[in-house]
Short mmCIF file of C-alpha atoms in Angstrom, two decimals:
data_model
loop_
_atom_site.label_atom_id
_atom_site.label_comp_id
_atom_site.label_asym_id
_atom_site.label_seq_id
_atom_site.Cartn_x
_atom_site.Cartn_y
_atom_site.Cartn_z
CA UNK A 1 91.52 114.96 62.14
CA UNK A 2 88.69 114.36 64.60
CA UNK A 3 88.95 116.28 67.85
CA UNK A 4 88.30 114.20 70.97
CA UNK A 5 86.52 115.57 74.00
CA UNK A 6 87.99 115.14 77.51
CA UNK A 7 86.12 111.91 78.24
CA UNK A 8 87.26 110.36 74.96
CA UNK A 9 90.85 111.39 75.68
CA UNK A 10 90.67 109.64 79.05
CA UNK A 11 89.31 106.49 77.41
CA UNK A 12 92.15 106.54 74.87
CA UNK A 13 94.69 107.07 77.66
CA UNK A 14 93.55 104.00 79.61
CA UNK A 15 93.15 101.86 76.47
CA UNK A 16 96.69 102.50 75.17
CA UNK A 17 99.44 100.10 76.39
CA UNK A 18 101.94 101.78 78.73
CA UNK A 19 105.43 102.74 77.61
CA UNK A 20 106.61 102.74 81.22
CA UNK A 21 104.91 101.53 84.41
CA UNK A 22 105.69 101.02 88.08
CA UNK A 23 103.85 99.67 91.12
CA UNK A 24 104.38 100.29 94.84
CA UNK A 25 103.03 99.23 98.20
CA UNK A 26 102.93 102.26 100.47
CA UNK A 27 102.31 102.95 104.14
CA UNK A 28 100.06 106.06 103.94
CA UNK A 29 100.83 107.41 107.44
CA UNK A 30 104.22 106.63 108.94
CA UNK A 31 103.08 107.07 112.57
CA UNK A 32 99.74 105.24 112.35
CA UNK A 33 100.78 102.38 114.68
CA UNK A 34 102.04 104.79 117.35
CA UNK A 35 98.79 106.76 117.08
CA UNK A 36 96.77 103.57 117.56
CA UNK A 37 98.71 102.68 120.71
CA UNK A 38 98.19 106.20 122.01
CA UNK A 39 94.40 105.97 121.63
CA UNK A 40 94.40 102.53 123.27
CA UNK A 41 96.42 103.73 126.29
CA UNK A 42 94.27 106.86 126.54
CA UNK A 43 91.11 104.72 126.60
CA UNK A 44 92.56 102.50 129.34
CA UNK A 45 93.42 105.62 131.36
CA UNK A 46 89.84 106.90 130.99
CA UNK A 47 88.49 103.56 132.16
CA UNK A 48 90.71 103.65 135.24
CA UNK A 49 89.57 107.20 136.03
CA UNK A 50 85.90 106.21 135.67
CA UNK A 51 86.47 103.17 137.90
CA UNK A 52 88.18 105.22 140.62
CA UNK A 53 85.38 107.78 140.56
CA UNK A 54 82.73 105.05 141.06
CA UNK A 55 81.22 105.50 137.61
CA UNK A 56 80.21 101.85 137.58
CA UNK A 57 79.44 100.36 134.17
CA UNK A 58 80.76 103.44 132.39
CA UNK A 59 84.31 102.37 133.29
CA UNK A 60 84.32 99.72 130.54
CA UNK A 61 82.89 101.96 127.80
CA UNK A 62 86.25 103.53 126.74
CA UNK A 63 87.95 100.14 126.51
CA UNK A 64 85.08 98.64 124.49
CA UNK A 65 85.18 101.64 122.18
CA UNK A 66 88.95 101.34 121.74
CA UNK A 67 88.67 97.61 121.05
CA UNK A 68 86.52 98.43 118.04
CA UNK A 69 87.93 101.77 116.86
CA UNK A 70 91.68 101.05 117.14
CA UNK A 71 91.70 98.06 114.74
CA UNK A 72 89.30 99.98 112.44
CA UNK A 73 91.66 102.96 112.35
CA UNK A 74 94.84 100.90 111.94
CA UNK A 75 93.79 98.16 109.52
CA UNK A 76 90.88 99.71 107.57
CA UNK A 77 91.11 103.52 107.55
CA UNK A 78 94.92 103.57 107.29
CA UNK A 79 95.61 100.25 105.60
CA UNK A 80 98.59 99.89 103.28
CA UNK A 81 97.92 101.06 99.73
CA UNK A 82 98.89 99.65 96.35
CA UNK A 83 99.72 102.33 93.76
CA UNK A 84 100.04 101.51 90.07
CA UNK A 85 101.29 104.16 87.61
CA UNK A 86 101.50 104.01 83.81
CA UNK A 87 102.79 106.40 81.14
CA UNK A 88 102.07 106.37 77.42
CA UNK A 89 102.17 108.92 74.62
CA UNK A 90 98.85 110.45 75.68
CA UNK A 91 99.61 111.02 79.35
CA UNK A 92 99.89 109.30 82.69
CA UNK A 93 97.38 107.60 84.98
CA UNK A 94 97.35 105.96 88.39
CA UNK A 95 95.19 103.36 90.13
CA UNK A 96 95.30 103.24 93.93
CA UNK A 97 93.61 100.75 96.23
CA UNK A 98 93.76 99.90 99.92
CA UNK A 99 95.19 96.47 100.76
CA UNK A 100 92.46 95.07 103.01
CA UNK A 101 91.65 91.34 103.33
CA UNK A 102 88.31 90.39 101.81
CA UNK A 103 87.27 88.92 105.17
CA UNK A 104 87.21 92.47 106.60
CA UNK A 105 84.72 93.61 103.93
CA UNK A 106 82.63 90.47 104.55
CA UNK A 107 82.47 91.14 108.30
CA UNK A 108 81.42 94.75 107.75
CA UNK A 109 78.76 93.80 105.19
CA UNK A 110 77.26 91.09 107.43
CA UNK A 111 77.34 93.40 110.45
CA UNK A 112 75.51 95.99 108.36
CA UNK A 113 72.78 93.46 107.48
CA UNK A 114 72.38 92.71 111.20
CA UNK A 115 72.01 96.44 111.81
CA UNK A 116 69.38 96.65 109.06
CA UNK A 117 67.43 93.78 110.62
CA UNK A 118 67.51 95.49 114.03
CA UNK A 119 66.19 98.71 112.45
CA UNK A 120 63.35 96.84 110.71
CA UNK A 121 62.29 95.04 113.90
CA UNK A 122 62.48 98.30 115.84
CA UNK A 123 60.23 99.98 113.28
CA UNK A 124 57.72 97.08 113.47
CA UNK A 125 57.50 96.79 117.25
CA UNK A 126 58.16 100.38 118.33
CA UNK A 127 57.04 102.35 115.30
CA UNK A 128 58.65 105.13 113.26
CA UNK A 129 59.70 106.86 116.49
CA UNK A 130 62.40 104.18 116.80
CA UNK A 131 64.38 106.06 114.15
CA UNK A 132 64.33 109.33 116.06
CA UNK A 133 67.89 110.02 117.17
CA UNK A 134 69.16 106.89 115.40
CA UNK A 135 68.44 107.79 111.79
CA UNK A 136 72.13 108.22 111.01
CA UNK A 137 72.96 104.74 112.31
CA UNK A 138 70.11 103.23 110.29
CA UNK A 139 71.22 104.99 107.12
CA UNK A 140 74.83 103.89 107.67
CA UNK A 141 73.74 100.26 108.12
CA UNK A 142 71.93 100.25 104.77
CA UNK A 143 74.85 102.00 103.08
CA UNK A 144 77.47 99.57 104.42
CA UNK A 145 75.69 96.48 103.07
CA UNK A 146 77.59 97.03 99.80
CA UNK A 147 80.92 97.85 101.46
CA UNK A 148 83.78 96.79 99.16
CA UNK A 149 87.12 97.97 97.84
CA UNK A 150 86.84 100.69 95.19
CA UNK A 151 90.04 101.57 93.29
CA UNK A 152 90.73 105.29 92.95
CA UNK A 153 91.80 106.47 89.49
CA UNK A 154 93.47 109.72 88.51
CA UNK A 155 95.04 110.87 85.25
CA UNK A 156 97.04 113.61 83.60
CA UNK A 157 96.93 114.30 79.84
CA UNK A 158 100.06 115.47 78.04
CA UNK A 159 99.71 118.77 76.18
CA UNK A 160 103.25 119.67 74.99
CA UNK A 161 104.61 121.05 78.31
CA UNK A 162 105.09 119.44 81.73
CA UNK A 163 106.44 120.45 85.15
CA UNK A 164 107.48 117.84 87.73
CA UNK A 165 107.33 119.32 91.25
CA UNK A 166 109.15 117.56 94.09
CA UNK A 167 107.76 118.27 97.60
CA UNK A 168 109.81 115.80 99.65
CA UNK A 169 111.41 112.36 99.27
CA UNK A 170 109.42 110.25 96.78
CA UNK A 171 106.54 112.78 96.75
CA UNK A 172 105.90 114.47 93.38
CA UNK A 173 103.27 116.34 91.39
CA UNK A 174 103.21 116.30 87.60
CA UNK A 175 101.45 119.34 86.12
CA UNK A 176 100.62 119.97 82.48
CA UNK A 177 98.70 122.92 81.08
CA UNK A 178 95.23 121.51 81.80
CA UNK A 179 95.71 118.68 84.32
CA UNK A 180 97.88 117.33 87.12
CA UNK A 181 98.53 114.10 89.02
CA UNK A 182 100.16 113.20 92.34
CA UNK A 183 102.97 110.66 92.11
CA UNK A 184 105.07 108.53 94.43
CA UNK A 185 108.37 107.91 92.65
CA UNK A 186 111.21 105.84 94.15
CA UNK A 187 114.64 107.36 93.59
CA UNK A 188 115.72 104.33 91.55
CA UNK A 189 112.96 104.99 88.98
CA UNK A 190 113.12 108.79 88.79
CA UNK A 191 115.57 109.07 85.85
CA UNK A 192 113.77 106.69 83.43
CA UNK A 193 110.40 108.26 84.30
CA UNK A 194 111.72 111.74 83.51
CA UNK A 195 113.14 110.52 80.19
CA UNK A 196 109.75 109.10 79.16
CA UNK A 197 107.92 112.31 80.13
CA UNK A 198 110.43 114.36 78.11
CA UNK A 199 109.85 112.11 75.13
CA UNK A 200 106.18 113.12 74.87
CA UNK A 201 106.37 116.80 75.83
CA UNK A 202 108.04 119.65 73.96
CA UNK A 203 109.19 121.32 77.17
CA UNK A 204 109.92 119.83 80.59
CA UNK A 205 110.90 121.44 83.91
CA UNK A 206 111.82 120.11 87.34
CA UNK A 207 111.00 122.15 90.42
CA UNK A 208 111.60 121.60 94.13
CA UNK A 209 109.00 123.08 96.49
CA UNK A 210 109.84 123.01 100.21
CA UNK A 211 106.18 122.71 101.14
CA UNK A 212 106.72 120.91 104.47
CA UNK A 213 109.65 122.98 105.77
CA UNK A 214 107.86 124.27 108.88
CA UNK A 215 105.65 121.22 109.45
CA UNK A 216 106.54 119.27 112.61
CA UNK A 217 104.03 116.46 112.16
CA UNK A 218 103.80 115.01 108.66
CA UNK A 219 101.52 112.19 107.53
CA UNK A 220 104.37 111.08 105.30
CA UNK A 221 103.83 108.10 102.98
CA UNK A 222 106.55 105.46 103.21
CA UNK A 223 107.37 103.00 100.41
CA UNK A 224 107.23 99.47 101.83
CA UNK A 225 107.86 97.57 98.60
CA UNK A 226 108.63 98.29 94.95
CA UNK A 227 106.58 95.61 93.20
CA UNK A 228 107.87 96.47 89.70
#
């Protein structure tokens, strides 16, 4: 029997129809909205302080910064995520992607092209010295012209034994001898998922790890919807 290398095993894993699958929409950080409001209020407070200390035009800088950064943080950096998981006889894989409207990517790409044009005109009329101190901004503009959603894939190959570690509600880690994968499992789907994993592994263990016992502030993912 031909022995497959790791890359070929991954290809076989993704090409094989799933025996069991589930899909979720998840809020990645449960306190993201509160954090956004905090930054907005803090920026307003800074503007008031600058205004009272006769800082002139600088009094509007914090508010302008918050007007851009708060929506970026809330709706782009910490957007809801769609997680798809599938299990077959060769292992398990997941595909995760942020749920961001295409219009947001279009705005960023077009803004990046405007930034590129500004850099080109600056180089023509001012010379190469125009990039001194602004090289990072120029590089970011050229990089962001292809800004688009990129799904993140991860996988775990079965190899006769598996351990399912539970860190907190819905938060799991499946570990086999040579690989592991992070999982978000709703309570309603836990039993059938365990039965499928047992079916394709000679030994199976469940383990609870109180990893967040002493943590006061947790960026805890919250399941918003069980799609299937």
